């Protein structure tokens, strides 16, 4: 079992910045990849960015150059630094932990944090 606790969402003006945090606890040794997904109202959940235990990063084209994903292994925490925010970035952001194949390849999700970009 893995527990994820997110923080850092809120309301920001276009062009502003926010940093999301996601702290993992439980069977953290089984996590192979962590990341962020988002779901806007009326739309499907989509990938924002992921980072593997080895540091490999994958991110959506829509956020490249603006969002930075990073992780602090000592704190079991992954961060999403969001810069140059746009109204279309408004969504509920979910933290994800993906377990390695040996551990079943399961996905765990945080409770979600709202990010609203509006003037």
PDB file of C-alpha atoms in Angstrom:
ATOM      1  CA  UNK A   1       0.000   0.000   0.000  1.00  0.00           C
ATOM      2  CA  UNK A   2       1.109   3.514  -0.836  1.00  0.00           C
ATOM      3  CA  UNK A   3      -0.416   6.695   0.519  1.00  0.00           C
ATOM      4  CA  UNK A   4      -0.068  10.000  -1.301  1.00  0.00           C
ATOM      5  CA  UNK A   5      -0.716  13.430   0.184  1.00  0.00           C
ATOM      6  CA  UNK A   6      -0.792  16.424  -2.119  1.00  0.00           C
ATOM      7  CA  UNK A   7      -0.512  20.103  -1.357  1.00  0.00           C
ATOM      8  CA  UNK A   8       0.070  23.407  -3.094  1.00  0.00           C
ATOM      9  CA  UNK A   9      -2.946  24.038  -5.283  1.00  0.00           C
ATOM     10  CA  UNK A  10      -4.871  27.285  -5.385  1.00  0.00           C
ATOM     11  CA  UNK A  11      -5.905  30.294  -7.412  1.00  0.00           C
ATOM     12  CA  UNK A  12      -3.317  32.128  -9.478  1.00  0.00           C
ATOM     13  CA  UNK A  13      -3.408  34.768 -12.185  1.00  0.00           C
ATOM     14  CA  UNK A  14      -2.337  33.983 -15.752  1.00  0.00           C
ATOM     15  CA  UNK A  15       1.436  34.095 -16.011  1.00  0.00           C
ATOM     16  CA  UNK A  16       1.862  33.200 -12.360  1.00  0.00           C
ATOM     17  CA  UNK A  17       3.494  30.217 -10.694  1.00  0.00           C
ATOM     18  CA  UNK A  18       2.542  27.469  -8.274  1.00  0.00           C
ATOM     19  CA  UNK A  19       4.373  24.496  -6.832  1.00  0.00           C
ATOM     20  CA  UNK A  20       2.612  21.255  -6.071  1.00  0.00           C
ATOM     21  CA  UNK A  21       4.013  18.705  -3.642  1.00  0.00           C
ATOM     22  CA  UNK A  22       3.184  15.048  -3.190  1.00  0.00           C
ATOM     23  CA  UNK A  23       4.518  13.085  -0.243  1.00  0.00           C
ATOM     24  CA  UNK A  24       4.479   9.309  -0.440  1.00  0.00           C
ATOM     25  CA  UNK A  25       4.391   6.920   2.497  1.00  0.00           C
ATOM     26  CA  UNK A  26       3.902   3.218   3.018  1.00  0.00           C
ATOM     27  CA  UNK A  27       5.561   0.736   0.658  1.00  0.00           C
ATOM     28  CA  UNK A  28       7.636   3.374  -1.074  1.00  0.00           C
ATOM     29  CA  UNK A  29      10.318   0.859  -2.042  1.00  0.00           C
ATOM     30  CA  UNK A  30       7.850  -0.578  -4.557  1.00  0.00           C
ATOM     31  CA  UNK A  31       7.377   2.691  -6.466  1.00  0.00           C
ATOM     32  CA  UNK A  32       9.023   2.804  -9.871  1.00  0.00           C
ATOM     33  CA  UNK A  33       7.548   6.038 -11.128  1.00  0.00           C
ATOM     34  CA  UNK A  34       5.717   9.053  -9.733  1.00  0.00           C
ATOM     35  CA  UNK A  35       4.027  11.862 -11.503  1.00  0.00           C
ATOM     36  CA  UNK A  36       1.188  14.260 -12.002  1.00  0.00           C
ATOM     37  CA  UNK A  37      -1.972  14.002 -14.018  1.00  0.00           C
ATOM     38  CA  UNK A  38      -4.773  16.507 -14.357  1.00  0.00           C
ATOM     39  CA  UNK A  39      -8.453  16.505 -15.143  1.00  0.00           C
ATOM     40  CA  UNK A  40     -10.274  19.579 -16.309  1.00  0.00           C
ATOM     41  CA  UNK A  41     -14.025  19.855 -15.946  1.00  0.00           C
ATOM     42  CA  UNK A  42     -15.750  17.740 -18.590  1.00  0.00           C
ATOM     43  CA  UNK A  43     -12.515  16.245 -19.864  1.00  0.00           C
ATOM     44  CA  UNK A  44     -10.599  13.034 -19.340  1.00  0.00           C
ATOM     45  CA  UNK A  45      -7.625  12.757 -17.034  1.00  0.00           C
ATOM     46  CA  UNK A  46      -4.370  13.454 -18.851  1.00  0.00           C
ATOM     47  CA  UNK A  47      -0.673  13.114 -18.227  1.00  0.00           C
ATOM     48  CA  UNK A  48       1.196  16.187 -17.070  1.00  0.00           C
ATOM     49  CA  UNK A  49       4.617  14.795 -16.176  1.00  0.00           C
ATOM     50  CA  UNK A  50       6.223  11.722 -14.645  1.00  0.00           C
ATOM     51  CA  UNK A  51       9.632  10.922 -13.213  1.00  0.00           C
ATOM     52  CA  UNK A  52      11.097   7.481 -12.647  1.00  0.00           C
ATOM     53  CA  UNK A  53      13.149   6.316  -9.701  1.00  0.00           C
ATOM     54  CA  UNK A  54      16.159   6.719 -11.961  1.00  0.00           C
ATOM     55  CA  UNK A  55      15.272  10.302 -12.799  1.00  0.00           C
ATOM     56  CA  UNK A  56      13.907   9.875 -16.327  1.00  0.00           C
ATOM     57  CA  UNK A  57      11.225  12.430 -17.120  1.00  0.00           C
ATOM     58  CA  UNK A  58       8.257  12.342 -19.442  1.00  0.00           C
ATOM     59  CA  UNK A  59       6.006  15.360 -19.884  1.00  0.00           C
ATOM     60  CA  UNK A  60       3.124  16.523 -22.020  1.00  0.00           C
ATOM     61  CA  UNK A  61       3.930  18.815 -24.925  1.00  0.00           C
ATOM     62  CA  UNK A  62       1.489  21.369 -23.542  1.00  0.00           C
ATOM     63  CA  UNK A  63       3.599  21.930 -20.421  1.00  0.00           C
ATOM     64  CA  UNK A  64       7.135  21.561 -21.753  1.00  0.00           C
ATOM     65  CA  UNK A  65       9.183  24.643 -21.062  1.00  0.00           C
ATOM     66  CA  UNK A  66       6.752  25.767 -18.357  1.00  0.00           C
ATOM     67  CA  UNK A  67       6.398  22.925 -15.820  1.00  0.00           C
ATOM     68  CA  UNK A  68       9.252  21.181 -14.062  1.00  0.00           C
ATOM     69  CA  UNK A  69       8.902  17.868 -12.247  1.00  0.00           C
ATOM     70  CA  UNK A  70      11.437  16.848  -9.628  1.00  0.00           C
ATOM     71  CA  UNK A  71      11.746  14.477  -6.713  1.00  0.00           C
ATOM     72  CA  UNK A  72      13.466  14.398  -3.349  1.00  0.00           C
ATOM     73  CA  UNK A  73      14.140  10.761  -2.613  1.00  0.00           C
ATOM     74  CA  UNK A  74      15.162  11.497   0.977  1.00  0.00           C
ATOM     75  CA  UNK A  75      11.736  13.015   1.610  1.00  0.00           C
ATOM     76  CA  UNK A  76       9.826  10.610  -0.650  1.00  0.00           C
ATOM     77  CA  UNK A  77       8.300  13.651  -2.272  1.00  0.00           C
ATOM     78  CA  UNK A  78       7.700  14.681  -5.856  1.00  0.00           C
ATOM     79  CA  UNK A  79       7.201  18.279  -6.893  1.00  0.00           C
ATOM     80  CA  UNK A  80       5.644  20.036  -9.844  1.00  0.00           C
ATOM     81  CA  UNK A  81       6.836  23.581 -10.387  1.00  0.00           C
ATOM     82  CA  UNK A  82       4.343  25.285 -12.664  1.00  0.00           C
ATOM     83  CA  UNK A  83       5.387  28.540 -14.322  1.00  0.00           C
ATOM     84  CA  UNK A  84       3.753  30.782 -16.910  1.00  0.00           C
ATOM     85  CA  UNK A  85       0.383  29.343 -16.015  1.00  0.00           C
ATOM     86  CA  UNK A  86      -2.460  29.664 -18.489  1.00  0.00           C
ATOM     87  CA  UNK A  87      -6.224  29.487 -17.992  1.00  0.00           C
ATOM     88  CA  UNK A  88      -6.197  26.158 -19.825  1.00  0.00           C
ATOM     89  CA  UNK A  89      -4.031  24.730 -17.036  1.00  0.00           C
ATOM     90  CA  UNK A  90      -7.058  24.961 -14.739  1.00  0.00           C
ATOM     91  CA  UNK A  91      -7.835  21.461 -13.497  1.00  0.00           C
ATOM     92  CA  UNK A  92      -7.709  19.104 -10.568  1.00  0.00           C
ATOM     93  CA  UNK A  93      -4.165  17.813 -10.347  1.00  0.00           C
ATOM     94  CA  UNK A  94      -3.608  14.269  -9.126  1.00  0.00           C
ATOM     95  CA  UNK A  95      -0.419  12.731  -7.868  1.00  0.00           C
ATOM     96  CA  UNK A  96       0.285   9.216  -9.084  1.00  0.00           C
ATOM     97  CA  UNK A  97       2.581   6.468  -7.878  1.00  0.00           C
ATOM     98  CA  UNK A  98       3.158   3.527 -10.194  1.00  0.00           C
ATOM     99  CA  UNK A  99       4.529   0.332  -8.709  1.00  0.00           C
ATOM    100  CA  UNK A 100       7.178  -1.743 -10.380  1.00  0.00           C
ATOM    101  CA  UNK A 101       6.184  -4.856 -12.322  1.00  0.00           C
ATOM    102  CA  UNK A 102       7.522  -7.087  -9.552  1.00  0.00           C
ATOM    103  CA  UNK A 103       5.018  -5.453  -7.203  1.00  0.00           C
ATOM    104  CA  UNK A 104       2.091  -5.815  -9.553  1.00  0.00           C
ATOM    105  CA  UNK A 105       2.291  -2.608 -11.555  1.00  0.00           C
ATOM    106  CA  UNK A 106      -0.526  -0.998  -9.587  1.00  0.00           C
ATOM    107  CA  UNK A 107      -1.332   2.676  -9.612  1.00  0.00           C
ATOM    108  CA  UNK A 108      -2.081   4.751  -6.533  1.00  0.00           C
ATOM    109  CA  UNK A 109      -3.630   8.192  -6.622  1.00  0.00           C
ATOM    110  CA  UNK A 110      -3.734  11.188  -4.353  1.00  0.00           C
ATOM    111  CA  UNK A 111      -6.949  12.964  -3.452  1.00  0.00           C
ATOM    112  CA  UNK A 112      -6.375  15.727  -5.991  1.00  0.00           C
ATOM    113  CA  UNK A 113      -5.691  19.419  -5.605  1.00  0.00           C
ATOM    114  CA  UNK A 114      -7.474  22.175  -7.488  1.00  0.00           C
ATOM    115  CA  UNK A 115      -5.457  24.591  -9.597  1.00  0.00           C
ATOM    116  CA  UNK A 116      -7.364  27.556 -10.988  1.00  0.00           C
ATOM    117  CA  UNK A 117      -5.742  30.043 -13.336  1.00  0.00           C
ATOM    118  CA  UNK A 118      -7.882  33.119 -13.676  1.00  0.00           C
ATOM    119  CA  UNK A 119      -7.703  36.891 -13.534  1.00  0.00           C
TER     120      UNK A 119
END
